[in-house]
Short mmCIF file of C-alpha atoms in Angstrom, two decimals:
data_model
loop_
_atom_site.label_atom_id
_atom_site.label_comp_id
_atom_site.label_asym_id
_atom_site.label_seq_id
_atom_site.Cartn_x
_atom_site.Cartn_y
_atom_site.Cartn_z
CA MET T 7 17.35 -1.26 -3.20
CA SER T 8 21.03 -1.69 -3.43
CA GLN T 9 21.50 -5.27 -3.14
CA HIS T 10 21.56 -6.19 -6.88
CA LYS T 11 25.00 -6.62 -8.58
CA HIS T 12 25.90 -4.69 -11.71
CA ARG T 13 28.93 -3.78 -13.80
CA ARG T 14 29.98 0.03 -13.86
CA ARG T 15 31.28 0.97 -17.46
CA ALA T 16 34.27 3.26 -17.77
CA PRO T 17 33.31 6.81 -18.58
CA ALA T 18 33.60 7.58 -22.38
CA LYS T 19 35.38 10.61 -23.68
CA SER T 20 32.73 13.55 -23.91
CA PRO T 21 32.59 16.83 -25.36
CA LEU T 22 31.37 18.16 -22.03
CA LYS T 23 34.58 17.63 -20.32
CA GLN T 24 35.92 21.03 -20.72
CA THR T 25 32.84 22.42 -19.08
CA TRP T 26 33.12 20.15 -16.13
CA VAL T 27 36.61 21.21 -15.70
CA LEU T 28 35.62 24.75 -15.53
CA ILE T 29 32.96 23.80 -12.97
CA LEU T 30 35.54 22.15 -10.87
CA ALA T 31 37.88 25.18 -11.03
CA VAL T 32 34.93 27.53 -9.85
CA VAL T 33 34.20 25.36 -6.93
CA ALA T 34 37.70 25.39 -5.85
CA VAL T 35 38.06 29.02 -6.01
CA THR T 36 34.78 29.47 -4.13
CA ALA T 37 35.68 27.12 -1.37
CA ALA T 38 39.22 28.73 -0.97
CA ALA T 39 37.31 31.98 -0.46
CA GLY T 40 35.64 30.25 2.20
CA VAL T 41 32.13 30.00 0.44
CA SER T 42 30.31 26.80 1.07
CA LEU T 43 28.25 26.80 -2.06
CA GLY T 44 29.88 25.60 -5.20
CA LEU T 45 29.30 27.58 -8.43
CA LEU T 46 28.78 26.40 -11.81
CA ALA T 47 30.55 28.34 -14.79
CA SER T 48 27.78 29.63 -17.24
CA GLY T 49 29.01 33.02 -18.01
CA GLY T 50 28.46 34.59 -21.68
CA ASP T 51 31.02 35.26 -24.16
CA GLY T 52 31.96 38.81 -23.59
CA ASP T 53 30.99 41.27 -26.30
CA SER T 54 29.54 38.59 -28.63
CA ALA T 55 27.66 36.01 -26.79
CA GLY T 56 27.46 38.09 -23.55
CA SER T 57 25.11 40.42 -25.63
CA ARG T 58 22.83 37.23 -26.92
CA GLN T 59 20.08 36.05 -25.07
CA ARG T 60 20.37 32.34 -24.10
CA ARG T 61 17.68 29.90 -24.57
CA SER T 62 14.45 31.24 -22.86
CA ALA T 63 12.75 29.03 -20.34
CA PRO T 64 9.84 26.94 -21.88
CA GLY T 65 6.91 29.12 -21.79
CA ALA T 66 8.42 32.19 -20.76
CA ALA T 67 7.48 35.43 -22.47
CA GLU T 68 9.98 37.23 -24.66
CA THR T 69 10.68 40.83 -23.80
CA ALA T 70 12.62 43.54 -24.91
CA SER T 71 16.24 43.83 -23.54
CA PRO T 72 16.31 46.36 -20.68
CA SER T 73 17.45 49.91 -21.41
CA PRO T 74 21.19 50.34 -20.96
CA SER T 75 22.40 52.55 -18.02
CA PRO T 76 23.07 56.17 -19.00
CA SER T 77 26.87 55.56 -18.85
CA ARG T 78 28.35 53.40 -21.70
CA SER T 79 31.52 53.03 -19.84
CA TYR T 80 30.39 49.61 -18.62
CA ALA T 81 31.01 46.48 -20.69
CA LEU T 82 27.98 44.19 -21.19
CA SER T 83 27.23 42.16 -18.35
CA LYS T 84 27.96 38.30 -18.32
CA ALA T 85 25.43 35.73 -17.22
CA PRO T 86 25.61 34.72 -13.69
CA ARG T 87 27.69 31.70 -12.57
CA THR T 88 25.25 29.58 -10.56
CA ILE T 89 24.28 26.00 -9.84
CA PRO T 90 22.12 25.14 -11.45
CA ALA T 91 22.93 27.60 -14.49
CA VAL T 92 20.12 29.91 -15.35
CA GLN T 93 18.08 29.35 -18.18
CA SER T 94 18.24 32.83 -19.68
CA HIS T 95 20.25 36.10 -18.99
CA THR T 96 19.67 39.35 -21.07
CA ALA T 97 22.86 41.23 -20.82
CA ALA T 98 22.85 45.07 -20.23
CA ARG T 99 25.44 47.74 -19.48
CA GLY T 100 25.77 48.78 -15.92
CA PRO T 101 27.60 48.48 -12.61
CA GLY T 102 25.23 45.56 -11.28
CA TRP T 103 24.15 45.35 -7.73
CA ARG T 104 25.86 44.68 -4.43
CA PRO T 105 24.43 44.44 -1.11
CA ALA T 106 25.04 47.12 1.40
CA ARG T 107 23.90 47.23 5.23
CA THR T 108 21.84 50.47 4.42
CA GLY T 109 20.13 48.57 1.64
CA ARG T 110 16.63 46.84 2.31
CA VAL T 111 14.76 43.83 1.40
CA VAL T 112 11.00 44.58 0.77
CA VAL T 113 8.30 42.45 -0.28
CA GLY T 114 5.17 43.14 -2.39
CA ASP T 115 3.14 40.43 -0.66
CA GLY T 116 3.03 39.16 3.02
CA GLY T 117 3.54 35.72 1.93
CA LEU T 118 6.75 36.34 0.92
CA ALA T 119 7.89 37.39 4.43
CA ASP T 120 9.95 34.13 5.00
CA GLU T 121 11.87 34.60 1.65
CA GLY T 122 12.43 37.97 2.43
CA ARG T 123 13.78 37.57 6.16
CA LEU T 124 15.91 34.64 4.90
CA ILE T 125 17.80 36.48 2.06
CA ALA T 126 17.99 39.74 4.10
CA GLY T 127 19.80 37.95 6.88
CA GLU T 128 22.23 36.11 4.36
CA LEU T 129 23.20 39.27 2.61
CA GLY T 130 23.44 41.28 5.69
CA MET T 131 20.59 43.41 5.03
CA THR T 132 17.72 44.87 6.83
CA TYR T 133 14.34 43.33 6.32
CA ALA T 134 11.78 46.09 6.01
CA GLY T 135 8.51 44.07 5.17
CA ARG T 136 5.90 44.82 2.88
CA LYS T 137 6.50 48.07 1.00
CA ASP T 138 5.04 49.90 -2.18
CA ASP T 139 8.22 51.65 -2.86
CA THR T 140 11.87 50.50 -3.94
CA ARG T 141 14.79 52.52 -3.32
CA ALA T 142 18.08 52.42 -4.55
CA GLY T 143 20.17 49.37 -3.10
CA ASP T 144 16.92 47.44 -2.25
CA VAL T 145 15.99 43.98 -3.15
CA ARG T 146 12.23 43.68 -3.71
CA LEU T 147 10.47 40.41 -3.82
CA GLU T 148 6.83 40.17 -5.42
CA LEU T 149 4.39 37.91 -6.75
CA ASN T 150 3.47 38.54 -10.36
CA GLY T 151 0.87 37.46 -13.17
CA ASP T 152 3.73 35.64 -15.22
CA LYS T 153 2.50 32.19 -16.66
CA GLY T 154 5.86 30.29 -16.46
CA GLY T 155 4.73 28.01 -13.51
CA ARG T 156 5.01 28.31 -9.62
CA GLU T 157 8.75 27.53 -9.78
CA SER T 158 9.58 30.17 -12.40
CA TYR T 159 10.97 33.81 -11.77
CA THR T 160 12.35 36.93 -13.25
CA MET T 161 15.34 38.60 -11.76
CA THR T 162 15.88 42.31 -13.07
CA VAL T 163 19.20 44.27 -11.97
CA ARG T 164 18.77 47.62 -13.07
CA GLY T 165 19.21 51.14 -11.47
CA GLY T 166 20.90 49.88 -8.54
CA ARG T 167 17.94 47.66 -7.55
CA VAL T 168 17.08 44.05 -7.62
CA VAL T 169 13.48 42.92 -8.51
CA ILE T 170 12.74 39.27 -8.17
CA GLY T 171 9.10 38.33 -9.33
CA GLY T 172 7.35 35.12 -10.20
CA PRO T 173 3.73 33.41 -10.08
CA GLY T 174 4.43 31.55 -6.84
CA GLU T 175 6.49 31.86 -3.72
CA ALA T 176 8.86 28.97 -4.66
CA GLY T 177 10.15 30.75 -7.92
CA VAL T 178 10.65 33.75 -5.82
CA PHE T 179 12.56 31.79 -3.33
CA TYR T 180 14.76 30.38 -6.12
CA GLY T 181 15.32 33.57 -7.40
CA THR T 182 16.89 34.67 -4.11
CA ARG T 183 18.99 31.56 -4.35
CA THR T 184 20.35 32.90 -7.57
CA LEU T 185 21.08 36.17 -6.06
CA LYS T 186 22.90 34.69 -3.15
CA GLN T 187 25.16 32.62 -5.48
CA GLU T 188 25.87 35.46 -7.52
CA VAL T 189 26.91 37.48 -4.72
CA ALA T 190 29.01 34.67 -3.21
CA ASP T 191 30.76 34.34 -6.62
CA GLY T 192 32.13 37.79 -7.34
CA GLY T 193 30.10 40.07 -4.83
CA THR T 194 27.92 41.68 -7.38
CA ALA T 195 24.77 40.46 -9.33
CA PRO T 196 25.29 41.34 -12.98
CA GLU T 197 23.11 43.79 -14.69
CA GLY T 198 20.30 42.54 -16.81
CA VAL T 199 17.37 40.17 -16.72
CA VAL T 200 17.53 36.77 -15.77
CA ARG T 201 14.44 34.42 -16.63
CA ASP T 202 14.56 31.07 -15.13
CA ARG T 203 12.57 27.81 -14.51
CA PRO T 204 13.33 24.11 -13.91
CA ALA T 205 12.92 21.58 -16.69
CA LYS T 206 11.86 18.93 -14.25
CA PRO T 207 9.34 19.34 -11.46
CA VAL T 208 10.95 16.54 -9.24
CA ARG T 209 14.61 17.24 -8.00
CA GLY T 210 15.23 15.01 -5.25
CA PHE T 211 17.52 13.76 -2.67
CA MET T 212 16.84 10.72 -0.74
CA LEU T 213 18.47 9.51 2.58
CA ASP T 214 18.42 6.14 3.99
CA THR T 215 18.40 6.74 7.98
CA ALA T 216 17.27 3.21 8.65
CA ARG T 217 20.55 1.31 7.91
CA LYS T 218 22.56 4.43 9.23
CA ASN T 219 21.36 6.75 11.76
CA TYR T 220 21.94 10.70 10.99
CA THR T 221 21.49 13.44 13.64
CA ALA T 222 18.76 15.86 13.04
CA GLY T 223 21.40 18.61 12.82
CA TRP T 224 23.10 16.95 9.82
CA ILE T 225 19.85 16.45 8.07
CA GLU T 226 19.04 20.10 8.69
CA ASP T 227 22.31 21.16 7.11
CA ARG T 228 21.28 19.02 4.15
CA ILE T 229 17.99 20.71 3.82
CA ARG T 230 19.77 24.39 3.66
CA GLU T 231 22.41 23.00 1.06
CA LEU T 232 19.37 21.37 -1.10
CA GLY T 233 17.43 24.55 -0.96
CA ASP T 234 20.17 26.64 -2.15
CA LEU T 235 20.62 24.29 -5.00
CA LYS T 236 16.86 24.40 -5.86
CA PHE T 237 16.09 20.69 -4.92
CA ASN T 238 12.37 20.37 -3.96
CA GLN T 239 12.27 17.14 -2.36
CA LEU T 240 13.92 15.03 0.50
CA GLY T 241 13.18 11.33 0.74
CA LEU T 242 13.45 9.70 4.09
CA HIS T 243 14.03 6.00 4.10
CA PHE T 244 13.47 5.44 7.73
CA SER T 245 12.16 1.91 8.06
CA ASP T 246 14.28 -1.16 6.90
CA ASP T 247 15.79 -4.29 8.33
CA GLN T 248 18.18 -2.72 10.25
CA GLY T 249 16.30 -0.07 11.91
CA PHE T 250 13.24 2.15 12.48
CA ARG T 251 14.36 5.64 13.04
CA ILE T 252 11.44 7.77 14.26
CA GLU T 253 9.54 7.43 17.42
CA SER T 254 6.16 5.87 17.23
CA ALA T 255 3.10 6.21 19.37
CA THR T 256 1.00 3.28 17.51
CA HIS T 257 4.17 0.79 17.85
CA PRO T 258 6.58 2.13 20.11
CA GLU T 259 7.92 -1.61 20.21
CA ILE T 260 9.60 -1.21 16.72
CA VAL T 261 11.51 1.91 17.34
CA SER T 262 15.52 1.71 17.38
CA LYS T 263 17.37 3.25 20.08
CA GLU T 264 19.18 5.52 17.97
CA ARG T 265 16.11 7.50 16.36
CA LEU T 266 14.67 10.90 15.57
CA THR T 267 12.05 12.34 17.95
CA LYS T 268 8.85 13.63 16.54
CA ALA T 269 9.97 16.98 17.87
CA GLU T 270 12.95 16.86 15.72
CA VAL T 271 11.10 15.70 12.74
CA ARG T 272 8.68 18.62 12.98
CA LYS T 273 11.61 20.87 13.01
CA ILE T 274 13.03 19.28 10.09
CA VAL T 275 9.69 19.58 8.28
CA GLN T 276 9.30 23.05 9.07
CA LEU T 277 12.82 23.82 7.92
CA ALA T 278 12.23 22.01 4.64
CA GLU T 279 9.02 23.90 4.03
CA SER T 280 10.77 27.27 4.52
CA ARG T 281 13.01 26.09 1.66
CA HIS T 282 10.06 24.86 -0.43
CA ILE T 283 11.15 21.37 -0.27
CA THR T 284 8.70 18.34 0.51
CA ILE T 285 9.61 15.36 2.71
CA VAL T 286 8.75 12.27 0.94
CA PRO T 287 8.34 9.50 3.76
CA GLU T 288 8.93 6.00 2.97
CA ILE T 289 7.81 3.01 5.08
CA ASP T 290 8.84 0.03 2.62
CA SER T 291 6.71 -2.98 2.48
CA PRO T 292 5.88 -6.10 2.15
CA GLY T 293 9.77 -6.38 2.07
CA HIS T 294 12.34 -4.47 4.07
CA LEU T 295 10.59 -4.86 7.41
CA GLY T 296 13.07 -6.50 9.42
CA ALA T 297 12.87 -3.93 12.28
CA VAL T 298 9.02 -4.13 12.56
CA LEU T 299 9.19 -7.96 12.45
CA ALA T 300 11.94 -8.18 15.09
CA ALA T 301 9.03 -6.93 17.37
CA HIS T 302 6.41 -9.20 15.68
CA PRO T 303 8.10 -12.35 14.81
CA ASP T 304 4.33 -13.98 14.19
CA LEU T 305 4.06 -11.86 11.00
CA GLN T 306 7.34 -12.86 9.46
CA LEU T 307 7.09 -14.70 6.33
CA ARG T 308 8.10 -18.42 6.49
CA ASN T 309 8.51 -20.74 3.52
CA VAL T 310 7.06 -24.32 3.03
CA ASN T 311 9.71 -25.67 5.44
CA GLY T 312 8.99 -23.12 8.07
CA VAL T 313 12.19 -21.28 7.43
CA PRO T 314 11.78 -17.41 8.06
CA VAL T 315 12.26 -15.11 5.21
CA ARG T 316 14.56 -11.96 6.21
CA GLY T 317 12.71 -8.79 6.03
CA ALA T 318 9.45 -10.09 4.47
CA ILE T 319 6.06 -9.81 6.22
CA ASP T 320 3.42 -12.53 5.54
CA ILE T 321 0.75 -10.72 3.46
CA SER T 322 -1.64 -13.36 3.77
CA LYS T 323 -2.25 -12.51 7.67
CA PRO T 324 -4.74 -9.50 8.18
CA LYS T 325 -2.70 -8.24 11.05
CA SER T 326 0.24 -7.72 8.74
CA ALA T 327 -1.86 -4.98 6.92
CA GLN T 328 -3.13 -3.55 10.02
CA VAL T 329 0.56 -3.02 11.71
CA VAL T 330 1.51 -1.41 8.41
CA ASP T 331 -1.38 0.71 8.00
CA ASP T 332 -1.31 1.97 11.41
CA LEU T 333 2.32 3.29 10.78
CA LEU T 334 1.13 4.72 7.29
CA LYS T 335 -1.71 6.71 9.07
CA GLU T 336 0.53 7.77 12.01
CA TYR T 337 3.15 9.28 9.92
CA ALA T 338 0.95 10.77 7.44
CA ALA T 339 0.04 13.08 10.38
CA LEU T 340 3.79 14.00 11.09
CA PHE T 341 4.74 14.57 7.41
CA PRO T 342 1.98 17.06 5.86
CA GLY T 343 3.63 16.89 2.28
CA SER T 344 1.73 15.81 -0.72
CA GLN T 345 4.06 12.87 -1.59
CA TRP T 346 4.54 9.28 -0.19
CA HIS T 347 6.78 6.31 -1.03
CA ILE T 348 5.29 2.91 -0.26
CA GLY T 349 8.41 0.81 -1.13
CA GLY T 350 7.25 -2.46 -2.53
CA ASP T 351 10.78 -3.63 -3.73
CA GLU T 352 12.57 -7.00 -3.37
CA TYR T 353 9.76 -9.06 -1.79
CA GLN T 354 11.67 -12.24 -1.20
CA ALA T 355 8.69 -14.45 -1.78
CA LEU T 356 9.00 -13.40 -5.47
CA VAL T 357 12.63 -14.00 -6.23
CA VAL T 358 12.23 -17.65 -5.98
CA SER T 359 11.81 -20.13 -8.98
CA ASP T 360 8.28 -21.38 -7.97
CA PRO T 361 6.62 -18.84 -5.23
CA GLU T 362 3.34 -20.77 -5.03
CA ALA T 363 5.13 -24.09 -4.11
CA SER T 364 7.61 -22.22 -1.82
CA PHE T 365 4.86 -20.10 -0.22
CA PRO T 366 1.59 -22.17 -0.36
CA GLN T 367 -0.23 -19.84 2.34
CA LEU T 368 0.43 -16.89 -0.01
CA ALA T 369 -0.82 -18.90 -3.01
CA SER T 370 -4.08 -19.99 -1.13
CA ALA T 371 -4.64 -16.29 0.06
CA ALA T 372 -4.08 -15.14 -3.84
CA ARG T 373 -6.71 -17.70 -5.09
CA LYS T 374 -9.35 -16.62 -2.31
CA ALA T 375 -8.95 -13.01 -2.97
CA TYR T 376 -8.40 -12.76 -6.86
CA GLY T 377 -9.75 -16.22 -8.16
CA ALA T 378 -8.53 -19.78 -9.26
CA ASN T 379 -5.55 -18.58 -11.44
CA ALA T 380 -4.01 -15.91 -9.15
CA GLY T 381 -0.59 -16.27 -7.88
CA VAL T 382 1.84 -14.71 -5.33
CA ALA T 383 2.23 -11.73 -7.46
CA ASP T 384 -1.23 -11.06 -7.54
CA LEU T 385 -1.41 -11.00 -4.00
CA ALA T 386 1.80 -8.72 -3.61
CA THR T 387 0.16 -6.31 -6.12
CA GLY T 388 -3.02 -6.29 -4.07
CA TRP T 389 -1.02 -5.56 -1.01
CA LEU T 390 0.66 -2.58 -2.71
CA ASN T 391 -2.94 -1.33 -4.20
CA ASP T 392 -4.16 -1.41 -0.45
CA ARG T 393 -1.29 0.45 0.70
CA THR T 394 -1.75 3.12 -1.81
CA ASP T 395 -5.44 3.34 -0.93
CA THR T 396 -4.58 4.17 2.79
CA VAL T 397 -2.13 6.81 1.84
CA ARG T 398 -4.02 8.29 -1.01
CA SER T 399 -7.02 8.69 1.02
CA ARG T 400 -4.73 11.17 3.11
CA ASP T 401 -4.38 13.33 -0.06
CA ARG T 402 -0.91 12.10 -0.99
CA THR T 403 0.57 11.33 -4.47
CA VAL T 404 2.14 7.88 -4.29
CA ARG T 405 5.22 6.34 -5.68
CA ALA T 406 6.75 2.74 -5.54
CA TRP T 407 10.15 1.12 -6.65
CA ASN T 408 9.78 -0.33 -9.94
CA ASP T 409 10.31 -3.95 -8.92
CA GLY T 410 7.25 -3.74 -7.31
CA PHE T 411 5.34 -3.82 -10.44
CA PHE T 412 5.15 -7.35 -11.58
CA ARG T 413 5.14 -8.32 -15.21
CA ASP T 414 2.80 -11.43 -14.86
CA ALA T 415 0.43 -10.30 -12.38
CA THR T 416 -3.40 -10.13 -13.35
CA VAL T 417 -3.57 -7.66 -10.76
CA GLN T 418 -2.27 -4.46 -12.07
CA PRO T 419 -1.04 -1.58 -9.69
CA ALA T 420 -3.18 1.37 -9.41
CA LYS T 421 -3.05 3.56 -12.37
CA ASP T 422 -2.02 6.62 -10.56
CA LEU T 423 0.86 5.03 -8.73
CA GLN T 424 4.16 6.61 -9.78
CA VAL T 425 7.19 4.43 -10.80
CA ALA T 426 10.46 5.09 -8.84
CA TYR T 427 12.80 3.38 -11.35
CA TRP T 428 16.06 2.35 -9.89
CA THR T 429 17.17 -0.77 -11.39
CA GLY T 430 16.82 -3.34 -14.34
CA LYS T 431 18.41 -6.20 -12.62
CA GLU T 432 15.79 -7.90 -10.64
CA ILE T 433 14.01 -11.13 -11.75
CA GLY T 434 12.05 -10.64 -14.37
CA ALA T 435 13.21 -7.17 -15.01
CA ARG T 436 11.24 -5.04 -17.11
CA PRO T 437 12.76 -2.05 -19.24
CA PRO T 438 11.67 1.66 -18.21
CA ILE T 439 9.90 1.68 -21.83
CA ASP T 440 7.28 -0.73 -20.51
CA TYR T 441 6.31 1.56 -17.63
CA LEU T 442 6.12 4.66 -20.16
CA ARG T 443 4.18 2.93 -22.80
CA ALA T 444 1.68 2.24 -20.03
CA GLY T 445 1.19 5.80 -19.59
CA ARG T 446 2.94 5.74 -16.05
CA ASP T 447 4.80 8.84 -14.64
CA VAL T 448 8.26 7.76 -13.91
CA ILE T 449 10.87 9.11 -11.40
CA ASN T 450 14.62 8.40 -12.35
CA TYR T 451 16.61 6.79 -9.30
CA ASN T 452 19.08 5.12 -11.87
CA ASP T 453 21.42 3.06 -9.63
CA GLU T 454 24.20 3.64 -12.22
CA PHE T 455 24.68 7.13 -11.59
CA LEU T 456 22.33 8.23 -8.61
CA TYR T 457 23.27 5.56 -5.99
CA TYR T 458 25.76 6.47 -3.07
CA VAL T 459 26.09 3.15 -1.52
CA LEU T 460 28.11 3.11 1.77
CA GLY T 461 30.89 0.65 1.63
CA GLN T 462 30.56 0.36 -2.16
CA PRO T 463 29.38 -3.32 -1.70
CA GLN T 464 28.98 -5.85 -4.52
CA THR T 465 29.99 -3.96 -7.66
CA PHE T 466 28.84 -0.26 -6.46
CA VAL T 467 31.21 2.53 -6.62
CA TYR T 468 30.53 6.00 -5.32
CA PRO T 469 29.20 8.24 -8.16
CA THR T 470 31.08 11.25 -9.16
CA GLY T 471 29.62 14.65 -10.31
CA GLU T 472 31.67 14.43 -13.44
CA ARG T 473 30.18 11.22 -14.65
CA ILE T 474 26.61 12.32 -13.64
CA TYR T 475 27.19 15.50 -15.65
CA ARG T 476 28.84 14.05 -18.42
CA GLN T 477 26.92 10.86 -19.16
CA TRP T 478 23.47 11.28 -17.33
CA THR T 479 20.05 12.96 -18.11
CA PRO T 480 16.63 12.41 -16.87
CA ARG T 481 15.94 10.22 -19.72
CA VAL T 482 18.77 7.96 -18.68
CA LEU T 483 16.49 5.76 -16.57
CA ARG T 484 18.32 2.44 -16.94
CA GLY T 485 22.09 1.82 -17.58
CA THR T 486 23.39 4.52 -19.76
CA THR T 487 21.00 4.83 -22.73
CA PRO T 488 18.19 7.25 -22.90
CA VAL T 489 14.69 6.54 -23.53
CA PRO T 490 13.20 8.12 -26.78
CA ALA T 491 12.41 11.92 -26.32
CA ARG T 492 8.69 11.48 -26.95
CA TYR T 493 8.61 10.17 -23.29
CA ASP T 494 10.12 13.01 -21.58
CA ASP T 495 7.22 14.62 -20.27
CA GLN T 496 6.42 11.47 -18.29
CA ILE T 497 9.69 11.51 -16.46
CA LEU T 498 9.03 13.93 -13.78
CA GLY T 499 12.68 14.14 -12.56
CA GLY T 500 15.11 12.22 -10.60
CA THR T 501 16.54 11.73 -7.11
CA PHE T 502 20.04 11.39 -5.95
CA ALA T 503 19.86 8.61 -3.20
CA VAL T 504 22.36 7.82 -0.16
CA TRP T 505 21.98 4.19 0.80
CA GLY T 506 23.63 2.75 4.17
CA ASP T 507 24.31 -0.96 3.48
CA ILE T 508 27.63 -0.70 5.36
CA ALA T 509 26.79 2.03 7.63
CA SER T 510 30.24 2.36 9.31
CA ALA T 511 32.21 2.73 6.06
CA GLN T 512 31.90 6.55 6.33
CA THR T 513 30.94 9.10 8.87
CA GLN T 514 27.97 11.52 8.21
CA ASP T 515 30.54 14.23 7.51
CA GLN T 516 32.44 12.19 4.99
CA VAL T 517 28.84 11.43 3.48
CA ALA T 518 28.42 15.35 3.10
CA ALA T 519 31.74 15.72 1.45
CA GLY T 520 31.33 12.71 -0.90
CA ILE T 521 27.84 13.89 -2.09
CA ARG T 522 28.69 17.54 -2.75
CA MET T 523 29.30 17.30 -6.26
CA PRO T 524 27.18 14.50 -7.30
CA LEU T 525 24.34 16.75 -5.96
CA ARG T 526 25.20 19.60 -7.86
CA ALA T 527 25.71 17.76 -11.08
CA THR T 528 22.34 16.03 -10.56
CA VAL T 529 20.32 19.17 -9.92
CA GLN T 530 21.97 20.95 -12.87
CA LYS T 531 20.54 18.17 -15.19
CA LEU T 532 17.32 18.21 -13.62
CA TRP T 533 17.03 22.09 -14.13
CA ASP T 534 18.40 22.00 -17.69
CA ALA T 535 19.74 18.70 -19.24
CA GLY T 536 21.65 20.59 -21.69
CA ALA T 537 25.26 21.87 -21.28
CA PRO T 538 25.49 25.52 -19.88
CA ARG T 539 27.98 27.69 -22.20
CA CYS T 540 31.31 28.27 -20.99
CA ARG T 541 33.49 31.22 -21.76
CA GLY T 542 34.66 31.26 -25.66
CA ARG T 543 31.35 29.40 -26.85
CA SER T 544 28.80 31.10 -28.57
CA SER T 545 26.18 28.63 -28.76
CA ARG T 546 24.60 25.92 -26.41
CA ARG T 547 25.30 22.40 -26.96
CA SER T 548 22.65 19.85 -27.38
CA PRO T 549 20.96 17.83 -24.51
CA THR T 550 22.66 14.66 -23.98
#
């Protein structure tokens, strides 16, 4: 996914720079205080903007401002400083709320016990379980009948209490993340009401564990970080030419020496579920299968001259499909989440000038399966559809890389196959608008902004949080130009990806440090593509 050359453009001057400088300052202060979570400046404007409600979350009901505390000696509260910034804060007069060891965390529904125990431990409070009462000093978590969506929440700080409610457990969890960040930032949750929800349903981070092995503990630390930042997907690209990194019962011969055990994976999955993060596994095919082919050389694709093609499996052979489907079925049992990535990119049989002449066995199989006029692209599309069927039958929503969708194929990809759009530089490249006009859902993996490629090969450079924040939005799918706003609903969100092309270029700790600010900028633009207000401003800026 990271082999194509491209040219980075110098960042243009942007009116958002002042906001980004403030973000950096807040993160620096937080880090100096020993807090691991960077915070985003999004405060109100004192006695003017601080009393004005920020833009309501889409679909959120408008309600009157809460009654101020009896004493008017308090200034109006300012909006919390969090990453991502909250969508709306209604200011109020009052002291806010601070955690105390005598305070309790209580829940109104037993399904919120995990969220309650987690935030109680983080704030040094007592988890008291399901209770009908709420005392001064308490934090109460509850499910309610709001219609803002399962990831929305409302947090009310009033009368020395905090109440976090939402229609789903995920939204309540995100409310606890806001509370945690508020306390980490200044020790106090500001008086008033937060109404919050994400703009995009897919907020992902993808890790290439095939080229570079990462320890289970490191992955677990990233899950905790992602949860605090309100990401909701973690992609694991664990099969490629360089390695196959999870133990296998169906094909143990393909597994690399450095790998995760299934017990470690189950623990990772369990931790991710507790943070409302879905693991998105990827076994890429029909390319990028070098580790599998090393144990099955008879399945490796060879050209008309008998020369093997690196990483490419011969899709004309029935056994090729059998081996890959064995793996898809095995790992579907290990990863219970609703999402799956089947790859489909960079199949080397389709990067030559005449695929049919170069690979006559593929051309023959294509004609046999799809008719006299069918070609190698049709056979590859049929392979993609068959793998989609295998995974879909296990109740998964399936995505594939955009260069697995071939322009000139007669056979069309499955209509429900989502597009993971990462590049526009492949042979026969299709712009994002082609997929959107066809009505497909798209997930943004734009390699101009969201690819952290170890060693910076070719013309890749490590992305920065500032550049993502200033120039990227979910509608910027290719290069730096956004697609028209009318397609916004088809863009489900985005994913920041770490690729291990030169695995030794950074240690895993260096990777964690290098992606810290890019992750924060990415999730901010997925939660709300506009610019959070900074102190001294009385209005929001328009989305980029």
